[in-house]
mmCIF file of C-alpha atoms and ligand atoms in Angstrom:
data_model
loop_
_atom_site.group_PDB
_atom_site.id
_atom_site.type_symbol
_atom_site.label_atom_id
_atom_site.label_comp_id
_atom_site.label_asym_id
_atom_site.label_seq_id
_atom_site.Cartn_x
_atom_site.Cartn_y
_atom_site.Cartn_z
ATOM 1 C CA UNK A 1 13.470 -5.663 -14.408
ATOM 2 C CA UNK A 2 13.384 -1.872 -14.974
ATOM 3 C CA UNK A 3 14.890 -0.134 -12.381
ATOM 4 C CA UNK A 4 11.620 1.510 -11.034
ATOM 5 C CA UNK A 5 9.543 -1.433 -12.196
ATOM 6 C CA UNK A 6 9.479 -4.937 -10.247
ATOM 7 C CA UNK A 7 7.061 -7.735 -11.719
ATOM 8 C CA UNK A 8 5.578 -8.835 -8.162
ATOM 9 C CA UNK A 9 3.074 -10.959 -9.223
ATOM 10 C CA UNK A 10 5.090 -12.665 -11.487
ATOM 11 C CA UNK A 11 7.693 -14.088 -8.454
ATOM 12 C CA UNK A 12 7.785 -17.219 -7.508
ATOM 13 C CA UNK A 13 5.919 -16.731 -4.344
ATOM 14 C CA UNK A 14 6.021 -18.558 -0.299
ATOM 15 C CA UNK A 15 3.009 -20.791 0.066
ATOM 16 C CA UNK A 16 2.365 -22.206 2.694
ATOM 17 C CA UNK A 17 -0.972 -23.769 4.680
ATOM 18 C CA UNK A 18 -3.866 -21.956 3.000
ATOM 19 C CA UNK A 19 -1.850 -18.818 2.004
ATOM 20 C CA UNK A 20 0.470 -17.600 -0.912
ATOM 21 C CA UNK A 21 2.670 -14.701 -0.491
ATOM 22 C CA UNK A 22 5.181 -12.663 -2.539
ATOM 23 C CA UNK A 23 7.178 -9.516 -1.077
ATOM 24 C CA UNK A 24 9.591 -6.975 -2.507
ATOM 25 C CA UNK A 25 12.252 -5.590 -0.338
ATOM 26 C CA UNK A 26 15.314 -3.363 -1.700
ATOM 27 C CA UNK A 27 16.808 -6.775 -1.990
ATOM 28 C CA UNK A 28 14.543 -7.851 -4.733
ATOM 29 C CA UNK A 29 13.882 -4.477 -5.975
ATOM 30 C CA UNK A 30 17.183 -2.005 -5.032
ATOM 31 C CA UNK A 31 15.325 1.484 -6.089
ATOM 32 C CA UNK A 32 12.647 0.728 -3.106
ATOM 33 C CA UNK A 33 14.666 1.911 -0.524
ATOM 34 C CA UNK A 34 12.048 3.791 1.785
ATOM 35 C CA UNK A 35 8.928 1.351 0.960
ATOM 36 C CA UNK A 36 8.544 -2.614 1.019
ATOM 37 C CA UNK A 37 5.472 -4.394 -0.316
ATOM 38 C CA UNK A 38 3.835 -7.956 -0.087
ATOM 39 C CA UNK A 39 0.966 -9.433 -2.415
ATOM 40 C CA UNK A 40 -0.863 -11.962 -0.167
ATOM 41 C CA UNK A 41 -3.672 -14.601 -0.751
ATOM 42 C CA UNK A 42 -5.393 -16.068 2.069
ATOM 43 C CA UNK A 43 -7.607 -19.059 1.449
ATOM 44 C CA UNK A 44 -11.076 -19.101 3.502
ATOM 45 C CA UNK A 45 -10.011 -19.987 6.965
ATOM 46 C CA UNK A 46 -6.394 -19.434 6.508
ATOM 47 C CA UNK A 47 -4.349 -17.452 8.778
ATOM 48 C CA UNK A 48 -0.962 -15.585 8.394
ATOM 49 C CA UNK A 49 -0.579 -15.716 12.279
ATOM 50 C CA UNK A 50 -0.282 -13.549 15.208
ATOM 51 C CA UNK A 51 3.141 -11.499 14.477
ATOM 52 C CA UNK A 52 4.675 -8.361 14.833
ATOM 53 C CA UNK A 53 6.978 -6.085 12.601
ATOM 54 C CA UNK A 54 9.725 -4.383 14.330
ATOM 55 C CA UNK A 55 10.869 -1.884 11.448
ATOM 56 C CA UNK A 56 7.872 -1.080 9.732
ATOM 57 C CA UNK A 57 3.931 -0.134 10.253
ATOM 58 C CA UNK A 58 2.630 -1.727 8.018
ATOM 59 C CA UNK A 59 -0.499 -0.380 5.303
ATOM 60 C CA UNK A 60 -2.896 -2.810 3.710
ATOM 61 C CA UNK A 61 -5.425 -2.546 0.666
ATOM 62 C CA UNK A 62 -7.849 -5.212 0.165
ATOM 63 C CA UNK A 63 -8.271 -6.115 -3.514
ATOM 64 C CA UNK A 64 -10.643 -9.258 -2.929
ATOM 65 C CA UNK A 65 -12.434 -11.273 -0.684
ATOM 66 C CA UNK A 66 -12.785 -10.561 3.345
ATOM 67 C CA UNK A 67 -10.561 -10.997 6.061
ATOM 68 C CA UNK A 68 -10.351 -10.189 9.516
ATOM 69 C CA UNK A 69 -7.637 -9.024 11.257
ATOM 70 C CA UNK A 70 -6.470 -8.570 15.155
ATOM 71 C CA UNK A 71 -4.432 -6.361 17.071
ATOM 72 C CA UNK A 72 -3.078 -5.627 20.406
ATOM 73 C CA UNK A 73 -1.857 -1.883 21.458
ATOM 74 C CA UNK A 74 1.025 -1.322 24.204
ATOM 75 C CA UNK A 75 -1.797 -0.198 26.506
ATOM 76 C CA UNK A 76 -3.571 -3.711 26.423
ATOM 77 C CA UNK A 77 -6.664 -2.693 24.362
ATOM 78 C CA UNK A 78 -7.569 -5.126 21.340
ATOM 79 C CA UNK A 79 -9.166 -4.777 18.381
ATOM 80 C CA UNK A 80 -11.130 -7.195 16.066
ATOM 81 C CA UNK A 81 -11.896 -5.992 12.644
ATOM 82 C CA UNK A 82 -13.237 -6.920 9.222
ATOM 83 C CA UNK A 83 -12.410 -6.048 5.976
ATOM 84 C CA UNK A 84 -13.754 -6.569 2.352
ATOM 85 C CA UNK A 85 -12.580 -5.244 -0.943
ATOM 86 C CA UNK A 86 -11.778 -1.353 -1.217
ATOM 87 C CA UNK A 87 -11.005 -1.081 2.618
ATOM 88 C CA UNK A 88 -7.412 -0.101 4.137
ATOM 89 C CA UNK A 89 -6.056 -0.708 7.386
ATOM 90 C CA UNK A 90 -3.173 0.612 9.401
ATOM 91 C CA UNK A 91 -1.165 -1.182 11.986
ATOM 92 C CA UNK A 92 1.639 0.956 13.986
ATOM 93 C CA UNK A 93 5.411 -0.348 14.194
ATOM 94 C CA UNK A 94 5.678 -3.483 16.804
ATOM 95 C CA UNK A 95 2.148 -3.506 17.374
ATOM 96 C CA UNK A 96 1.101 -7.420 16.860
ATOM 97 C CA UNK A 97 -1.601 -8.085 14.589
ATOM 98 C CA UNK A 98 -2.656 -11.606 12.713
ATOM 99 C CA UNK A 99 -5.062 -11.840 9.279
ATOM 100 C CA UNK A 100 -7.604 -14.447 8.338
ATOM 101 C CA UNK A 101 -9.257 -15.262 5.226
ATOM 102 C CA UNK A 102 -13.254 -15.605 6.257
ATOM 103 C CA UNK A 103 -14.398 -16.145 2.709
ATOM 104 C CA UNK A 104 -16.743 -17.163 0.788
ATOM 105 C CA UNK A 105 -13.362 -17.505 -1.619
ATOM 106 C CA UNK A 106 -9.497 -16.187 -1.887
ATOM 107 C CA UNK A 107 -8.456 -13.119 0.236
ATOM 108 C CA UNK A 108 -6.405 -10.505 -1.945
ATOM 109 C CA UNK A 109 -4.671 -7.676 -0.602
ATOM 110 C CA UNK A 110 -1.556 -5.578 -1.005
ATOM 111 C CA UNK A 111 0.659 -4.718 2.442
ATOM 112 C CA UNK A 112 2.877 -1.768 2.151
ATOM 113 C CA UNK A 113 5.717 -0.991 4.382
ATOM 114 C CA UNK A 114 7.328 2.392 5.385
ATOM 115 C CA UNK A 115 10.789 0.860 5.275
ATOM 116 C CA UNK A 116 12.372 -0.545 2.216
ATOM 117 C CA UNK A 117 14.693 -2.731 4.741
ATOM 118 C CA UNK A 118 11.408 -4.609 5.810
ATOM 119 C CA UNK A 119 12.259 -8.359 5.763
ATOM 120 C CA UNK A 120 10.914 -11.334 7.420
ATOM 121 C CA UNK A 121 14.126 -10.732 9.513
ATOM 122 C CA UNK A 122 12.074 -8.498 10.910
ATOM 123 C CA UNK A 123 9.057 -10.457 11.548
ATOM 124 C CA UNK A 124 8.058 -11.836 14.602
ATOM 125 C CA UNK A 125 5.832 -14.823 14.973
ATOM 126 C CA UNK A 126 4.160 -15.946 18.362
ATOM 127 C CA UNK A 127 5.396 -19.756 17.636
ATOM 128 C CA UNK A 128 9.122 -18.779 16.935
ATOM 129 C CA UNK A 129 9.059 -17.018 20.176
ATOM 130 C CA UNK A 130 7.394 -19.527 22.142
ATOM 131 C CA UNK A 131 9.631 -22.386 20.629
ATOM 132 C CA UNK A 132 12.832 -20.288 21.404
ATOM 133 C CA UNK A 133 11.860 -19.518 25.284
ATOM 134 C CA UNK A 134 12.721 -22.023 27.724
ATOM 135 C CA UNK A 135 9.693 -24.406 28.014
ATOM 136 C CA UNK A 136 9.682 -24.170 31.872
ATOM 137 C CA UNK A 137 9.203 -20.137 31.228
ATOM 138 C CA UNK A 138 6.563 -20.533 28.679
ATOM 139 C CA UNK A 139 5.059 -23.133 31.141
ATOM 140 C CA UNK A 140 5.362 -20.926 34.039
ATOM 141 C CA UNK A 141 3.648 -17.934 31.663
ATOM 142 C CA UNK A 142 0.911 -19.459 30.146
ATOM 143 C CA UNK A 143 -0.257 -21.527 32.889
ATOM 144 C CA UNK A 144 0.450 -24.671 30.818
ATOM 145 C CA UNK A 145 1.874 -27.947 32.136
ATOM 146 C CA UNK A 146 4.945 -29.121 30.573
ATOM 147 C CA UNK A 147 3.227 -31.824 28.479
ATOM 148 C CA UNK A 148 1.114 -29.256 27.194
ATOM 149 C CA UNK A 149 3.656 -27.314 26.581
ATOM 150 C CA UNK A 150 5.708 -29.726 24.712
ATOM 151 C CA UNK A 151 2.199 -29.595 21.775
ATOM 152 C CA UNK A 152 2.988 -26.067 20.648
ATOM 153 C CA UNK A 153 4.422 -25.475 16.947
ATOM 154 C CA UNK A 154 8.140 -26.145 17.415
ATOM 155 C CA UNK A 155 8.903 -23.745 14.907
ATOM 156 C CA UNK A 156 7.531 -20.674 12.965
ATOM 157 C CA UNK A 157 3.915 -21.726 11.642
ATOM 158 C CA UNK A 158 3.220 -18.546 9.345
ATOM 159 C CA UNK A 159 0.521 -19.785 7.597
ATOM 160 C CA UNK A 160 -2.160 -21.513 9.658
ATOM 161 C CA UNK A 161 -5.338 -23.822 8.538
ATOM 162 C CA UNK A 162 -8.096 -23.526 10.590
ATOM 163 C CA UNK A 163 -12.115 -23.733 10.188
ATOM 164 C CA UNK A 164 -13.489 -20.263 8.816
ATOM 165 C CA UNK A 165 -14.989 -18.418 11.905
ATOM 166 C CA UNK A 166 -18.520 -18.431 12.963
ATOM 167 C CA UNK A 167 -20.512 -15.702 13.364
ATOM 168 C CA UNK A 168 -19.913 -15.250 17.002
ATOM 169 C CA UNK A 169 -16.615 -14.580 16.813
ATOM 170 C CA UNK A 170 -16.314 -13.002 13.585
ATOM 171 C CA UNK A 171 -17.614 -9.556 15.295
ATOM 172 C CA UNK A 172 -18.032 -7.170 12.331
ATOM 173 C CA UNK A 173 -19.028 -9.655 9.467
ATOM 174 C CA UNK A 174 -21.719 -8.046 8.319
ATOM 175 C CA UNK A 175 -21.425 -4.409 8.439
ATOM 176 C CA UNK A 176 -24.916 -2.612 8.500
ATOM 177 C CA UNK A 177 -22.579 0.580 6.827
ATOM 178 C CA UNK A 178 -20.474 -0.633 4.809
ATOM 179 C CA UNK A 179 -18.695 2.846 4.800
ATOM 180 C CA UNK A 180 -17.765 2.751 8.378
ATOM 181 C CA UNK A 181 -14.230 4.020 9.878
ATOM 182 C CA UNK A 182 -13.369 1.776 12.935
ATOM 183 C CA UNK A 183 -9.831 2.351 14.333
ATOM 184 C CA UNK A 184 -8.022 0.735 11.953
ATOM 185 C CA UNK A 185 -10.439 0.515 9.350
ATOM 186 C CA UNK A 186 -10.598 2.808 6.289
ATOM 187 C CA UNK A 187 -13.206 1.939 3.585
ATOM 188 C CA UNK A 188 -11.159 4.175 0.650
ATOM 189 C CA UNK A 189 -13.520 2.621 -2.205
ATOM 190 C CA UNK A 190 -16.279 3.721 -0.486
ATOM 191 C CA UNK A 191 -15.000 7.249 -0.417
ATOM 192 C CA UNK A 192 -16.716 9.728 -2.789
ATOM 193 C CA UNK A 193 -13.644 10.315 -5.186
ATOM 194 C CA UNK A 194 -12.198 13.306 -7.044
ATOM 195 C CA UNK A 195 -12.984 13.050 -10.287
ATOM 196 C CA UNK A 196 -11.879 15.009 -13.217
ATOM 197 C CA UNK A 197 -14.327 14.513 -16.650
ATOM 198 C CA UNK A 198 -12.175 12.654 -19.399
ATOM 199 C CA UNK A 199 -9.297 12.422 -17.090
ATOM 200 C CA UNK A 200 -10.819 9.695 -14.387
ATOM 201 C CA UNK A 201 -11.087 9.655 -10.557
ATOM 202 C CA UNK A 202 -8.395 9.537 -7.399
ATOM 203 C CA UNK A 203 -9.474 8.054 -3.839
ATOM 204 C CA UNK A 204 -7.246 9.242 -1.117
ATOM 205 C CA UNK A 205 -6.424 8.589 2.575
ATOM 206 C CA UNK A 206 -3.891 10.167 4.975
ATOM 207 C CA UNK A 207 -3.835 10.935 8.671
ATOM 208 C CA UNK A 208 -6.331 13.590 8.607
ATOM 209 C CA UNK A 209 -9.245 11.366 8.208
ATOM 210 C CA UNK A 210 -7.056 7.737 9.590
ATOM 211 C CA UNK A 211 -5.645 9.039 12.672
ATOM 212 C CA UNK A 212 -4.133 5.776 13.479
ATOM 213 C CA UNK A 213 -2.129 5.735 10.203
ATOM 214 C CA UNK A 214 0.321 8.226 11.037
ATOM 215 C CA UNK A 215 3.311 7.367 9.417
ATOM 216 C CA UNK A 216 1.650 6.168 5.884
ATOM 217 C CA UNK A 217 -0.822 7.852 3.027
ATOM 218 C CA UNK A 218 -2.611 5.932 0.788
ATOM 219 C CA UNK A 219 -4.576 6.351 -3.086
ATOM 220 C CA UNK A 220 -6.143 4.532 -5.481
ATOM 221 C CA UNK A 221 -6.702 6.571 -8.774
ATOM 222 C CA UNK A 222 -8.298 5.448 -11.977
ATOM 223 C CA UNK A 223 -7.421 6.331 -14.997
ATOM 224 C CA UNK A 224 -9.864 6.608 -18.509
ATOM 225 C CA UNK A 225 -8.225 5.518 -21.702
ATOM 226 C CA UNK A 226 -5.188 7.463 -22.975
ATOM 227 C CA UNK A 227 -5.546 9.947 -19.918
ATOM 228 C CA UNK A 228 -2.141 10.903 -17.305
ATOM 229 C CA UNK A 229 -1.753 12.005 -14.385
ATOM 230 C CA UNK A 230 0.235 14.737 -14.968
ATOM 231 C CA UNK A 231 4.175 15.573 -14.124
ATOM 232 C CA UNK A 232 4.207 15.886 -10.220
ATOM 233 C CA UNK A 233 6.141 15.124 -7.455
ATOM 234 C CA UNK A 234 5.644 14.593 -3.619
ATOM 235 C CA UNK A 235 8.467 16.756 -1.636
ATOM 236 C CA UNK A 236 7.315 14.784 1.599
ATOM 237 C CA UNK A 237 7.223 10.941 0.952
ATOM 238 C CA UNK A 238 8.378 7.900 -1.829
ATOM 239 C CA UNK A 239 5.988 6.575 -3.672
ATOM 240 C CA UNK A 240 5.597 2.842 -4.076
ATOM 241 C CA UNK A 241 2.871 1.816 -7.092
ATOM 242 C CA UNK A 242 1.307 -1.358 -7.134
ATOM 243 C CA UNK A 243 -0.428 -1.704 -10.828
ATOM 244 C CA UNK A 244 -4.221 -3.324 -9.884
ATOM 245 C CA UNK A 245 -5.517 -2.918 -13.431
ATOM 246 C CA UNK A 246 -4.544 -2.186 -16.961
ATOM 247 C CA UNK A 247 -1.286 -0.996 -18.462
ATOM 248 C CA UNK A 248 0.468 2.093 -18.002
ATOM 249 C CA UNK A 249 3.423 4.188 -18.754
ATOM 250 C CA UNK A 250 5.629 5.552 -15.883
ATOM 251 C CA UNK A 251 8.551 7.950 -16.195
ATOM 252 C CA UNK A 252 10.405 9.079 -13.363
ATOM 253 C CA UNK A 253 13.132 12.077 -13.858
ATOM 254 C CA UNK A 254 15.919 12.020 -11.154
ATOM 255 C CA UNK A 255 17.706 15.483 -12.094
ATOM 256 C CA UNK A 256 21.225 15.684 -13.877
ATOM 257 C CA UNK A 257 19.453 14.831 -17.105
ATOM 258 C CA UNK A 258 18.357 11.488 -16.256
ATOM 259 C CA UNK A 259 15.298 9.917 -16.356
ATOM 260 C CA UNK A 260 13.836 6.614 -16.916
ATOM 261 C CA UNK A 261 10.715 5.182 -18.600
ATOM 262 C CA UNK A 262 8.831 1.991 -18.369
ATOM 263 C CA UNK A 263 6.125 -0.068 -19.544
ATOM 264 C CA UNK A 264 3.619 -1.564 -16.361
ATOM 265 C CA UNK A 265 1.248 -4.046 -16.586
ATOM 266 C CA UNK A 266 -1.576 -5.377 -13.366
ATOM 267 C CA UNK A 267 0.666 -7.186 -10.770
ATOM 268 C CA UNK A 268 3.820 -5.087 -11.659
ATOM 269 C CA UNK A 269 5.215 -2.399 -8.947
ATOM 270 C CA UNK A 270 7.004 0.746 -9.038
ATOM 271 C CA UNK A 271 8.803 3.066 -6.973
ATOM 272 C CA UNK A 272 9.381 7.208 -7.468
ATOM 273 C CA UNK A 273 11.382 8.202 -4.989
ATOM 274 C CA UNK A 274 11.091 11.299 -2.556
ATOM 275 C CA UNK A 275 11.203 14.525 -4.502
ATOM 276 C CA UNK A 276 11.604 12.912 -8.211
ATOM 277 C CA UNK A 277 9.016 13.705 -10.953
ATOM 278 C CA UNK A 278 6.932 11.685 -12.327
ATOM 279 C CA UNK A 279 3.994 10.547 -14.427
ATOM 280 C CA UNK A 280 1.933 7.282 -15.069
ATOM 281 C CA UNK A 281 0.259 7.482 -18.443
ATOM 282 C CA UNK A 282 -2.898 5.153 -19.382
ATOM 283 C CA UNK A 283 -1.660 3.404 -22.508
ATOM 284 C CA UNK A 284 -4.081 0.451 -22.255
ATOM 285 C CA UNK A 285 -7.532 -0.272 -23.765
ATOM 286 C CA UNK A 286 -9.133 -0.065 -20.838
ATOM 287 C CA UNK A 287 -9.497 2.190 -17.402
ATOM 288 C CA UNK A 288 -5.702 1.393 -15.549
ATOM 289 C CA UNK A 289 -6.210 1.532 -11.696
ATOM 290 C CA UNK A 290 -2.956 1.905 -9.508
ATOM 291 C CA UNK A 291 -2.804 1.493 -5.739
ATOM 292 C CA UNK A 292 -0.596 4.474 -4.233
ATOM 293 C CA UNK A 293 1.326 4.031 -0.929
ATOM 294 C CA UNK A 294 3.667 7.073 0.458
ATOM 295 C CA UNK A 295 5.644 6.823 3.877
ATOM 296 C CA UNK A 296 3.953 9.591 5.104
ATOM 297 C CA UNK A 297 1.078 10.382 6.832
ATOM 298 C CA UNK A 298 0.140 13.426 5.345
ATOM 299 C CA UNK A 299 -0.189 13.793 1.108
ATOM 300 C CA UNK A 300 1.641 16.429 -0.223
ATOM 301 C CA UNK A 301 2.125 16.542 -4.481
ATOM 302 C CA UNK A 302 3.175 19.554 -6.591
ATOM 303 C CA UNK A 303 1.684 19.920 -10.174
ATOM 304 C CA UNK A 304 3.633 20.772 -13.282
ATOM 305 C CA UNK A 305 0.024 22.787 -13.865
ATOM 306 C CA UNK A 306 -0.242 24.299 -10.480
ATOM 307 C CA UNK A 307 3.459 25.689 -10.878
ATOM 308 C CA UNK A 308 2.915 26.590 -14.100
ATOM 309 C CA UNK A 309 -0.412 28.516 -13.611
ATOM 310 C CA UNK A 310 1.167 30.373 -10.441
ATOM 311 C CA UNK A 311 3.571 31.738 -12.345
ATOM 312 C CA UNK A 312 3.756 35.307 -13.662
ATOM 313 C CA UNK A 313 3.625 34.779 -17.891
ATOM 314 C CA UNK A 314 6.329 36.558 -18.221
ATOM 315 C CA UNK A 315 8.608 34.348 -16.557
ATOM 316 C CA UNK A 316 7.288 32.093 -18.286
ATOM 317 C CA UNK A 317 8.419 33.138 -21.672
ATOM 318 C CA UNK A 318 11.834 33.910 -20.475
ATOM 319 C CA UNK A 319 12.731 30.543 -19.189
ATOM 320 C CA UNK A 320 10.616 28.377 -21.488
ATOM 321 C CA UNK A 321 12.160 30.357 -25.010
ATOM 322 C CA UNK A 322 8.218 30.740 -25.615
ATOM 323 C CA UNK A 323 6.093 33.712 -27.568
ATOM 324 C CA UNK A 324 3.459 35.444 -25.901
ATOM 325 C CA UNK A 325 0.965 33.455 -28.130
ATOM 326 C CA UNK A 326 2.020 30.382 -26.672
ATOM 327 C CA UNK A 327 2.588 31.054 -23.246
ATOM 328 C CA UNK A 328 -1.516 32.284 -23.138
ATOM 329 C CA UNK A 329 -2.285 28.406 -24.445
ATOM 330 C CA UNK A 330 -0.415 26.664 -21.030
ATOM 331 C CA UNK A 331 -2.477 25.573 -17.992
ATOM 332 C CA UNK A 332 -4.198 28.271 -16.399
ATOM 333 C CA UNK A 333 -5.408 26.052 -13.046
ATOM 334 C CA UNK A 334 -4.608 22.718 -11.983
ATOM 335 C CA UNK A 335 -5.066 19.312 -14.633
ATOM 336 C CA UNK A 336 -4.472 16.751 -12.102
ATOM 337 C CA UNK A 337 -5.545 14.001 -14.580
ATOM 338 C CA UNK A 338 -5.071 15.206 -18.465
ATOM 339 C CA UNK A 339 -7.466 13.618 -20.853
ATOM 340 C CA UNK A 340 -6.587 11.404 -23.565
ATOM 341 C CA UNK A 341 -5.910 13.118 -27.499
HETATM 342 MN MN1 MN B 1 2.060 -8.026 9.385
HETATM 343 MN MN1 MN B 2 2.907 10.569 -7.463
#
């Protein structure tokens, strides 16, 4: 393990009825102190069941597949929604939710946390409570007679089995716009990206066009062979890197002359805390495509480019020991993504 690297997909993960999951707290992975993630697989008609997270919101991306999800607000409303690959959805702190695989095949998809300390401690799971209430009050609540009472789960089910749902109650299946934004539905594939020639593309989505996602911001960027995205960092929010596809450099520089470089490969994480500098350099064959997740609703990044275009030359060659000649050859507007030699 590098110390801003952790090799998710390579844990030995929960499994349980229909689903596989693997997490990384700060216990697993001590630099991700402000961010917690979870690689889960949901086989069709598998449920990770109705629950709620009292630390964290928590901020999905769907690699594969199709799921749908439910949630209840404090004001009573509910929402049923579907998902399929390239879509993101937010769920606030506390609010209780559940996920279902709905095939045809394995559900993929990446959870992010805004709170390193997120644990299954944390977690709360409709059969737990029910199991750990009196059965007379659970009786008295749900109608139920105490031999009917005495059939629920008598512990935490987590992952449930069940048929995958029919059309009638699977309410969004088949989305006539495929780039719709329900409440908390973002389709951030279907979003037309930035794109920089040579350098590759970013996808982005924060609070101003999720409203519901207010504590989290989220980005997918591709990058072409050899390019970077350039020395930055993010004054507002930790970063937390999931590693989709490809391999990829990453150096993150924490002041007081240290800094520390790694080597990622697809299924690896990695962290860059609040304020640090970094970098993520394509050193594969191929495009490298990184899921971003900040604990912040709104993106904010500075660019070694940006600061070093708004800045009078002059100053430039004073603190940088450089010639006039040189100084004219530095950035002159932003690089975002730099190109490959
Ligand atoms: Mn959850
Ligand atoms: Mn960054």
């Amino acid at each position: 393990m590098g110390e801003f690297r952790y090799r998710l997909e390579k844990k030995t993960p929960r499994t349980g009825n229909g689903g596989v999951t693997r997490g990384a707290s700060v216990k697993e992975f001590p630099a991700s102190v402000g961010v917690a993630g979870v690689s889960m697989r949901l086989a069709p008609g598998a449920m990770r069941e109705l629950h709620w997270h009292a630390n964290a919101a928590e901020w999905a991306y769907v690699v594969s597949g199709a799921c749908r999800t439910t949630i209840v607000h404090p004001d009573g409303s509910a929402y049923v929604d579907t998902f399929n690959a390239g879509d993101v959805w937010y769920f606030p702190r506390g609010y209780g939710h559940s996920i279902q695989g709905i095939g045809p095949g394995e559900c993929h998809f990446i959870l992010i946390f805004d709170n390193g300390d997120f644990s299954e401690d944390h977690t709360f799971s409709v059969t737990d409570f029910l199991a750990r209430m009196p059965a007379e009050a659970v009786a008295q609540n749900l109608g139920l007679s105490a031999a009917e009472v005495a059939t629920l789960p008598k512990k935490e089910v987590y992952f449930a089995q069940g048929p995958v749902p029919d059309d009638a109650s699977n309410i969004s299946a088949s989305r006539a716009h495929p780039e719709l934004v329900a409440k908390h539905r973002y389709p951030l594939m279907a979003q037309e990206p930035r794109r920089v020639p040579g350098g590759g593309t970013q996808r982005i989505v924060t609070v101003d066009d999720f409203p519901i996602s207010k504590t989290m911001a989220g980005s997918v960027i591709e990058l072409e062979v050899g390019a970077m995205r350039e020395l930055h960092w993010h004054p507002n929010a930790d970063e937390w890197q999931y590693f989709l596809e490809g391999s990829a450099e990453v150096g993150v520089f924490l002041a007081e002359g240290k800094a520390v470089i790694d080597q990622y490969e697809a299924g690896d994480i990695g962290y860059a805390p609040m304020g640090s500098g970094h970098y993520i350099r394509n050193t594969g064959k191929g495009v490298c495509r990184v899921l971003l997740g900040f604990n912040n609703g709104h993106y904010q990044a500075i660019d070694m480019s940006e600061w070093i275009a708004g800045t009078p030359r002059d100053v430039l060659k004073t603190n940088l020991g450089l010639t006039g000649e040189t100084v004219e050859k530095l950035p002159k507007g932003t690089v975002f993504l730099a190109k490959g030699k």
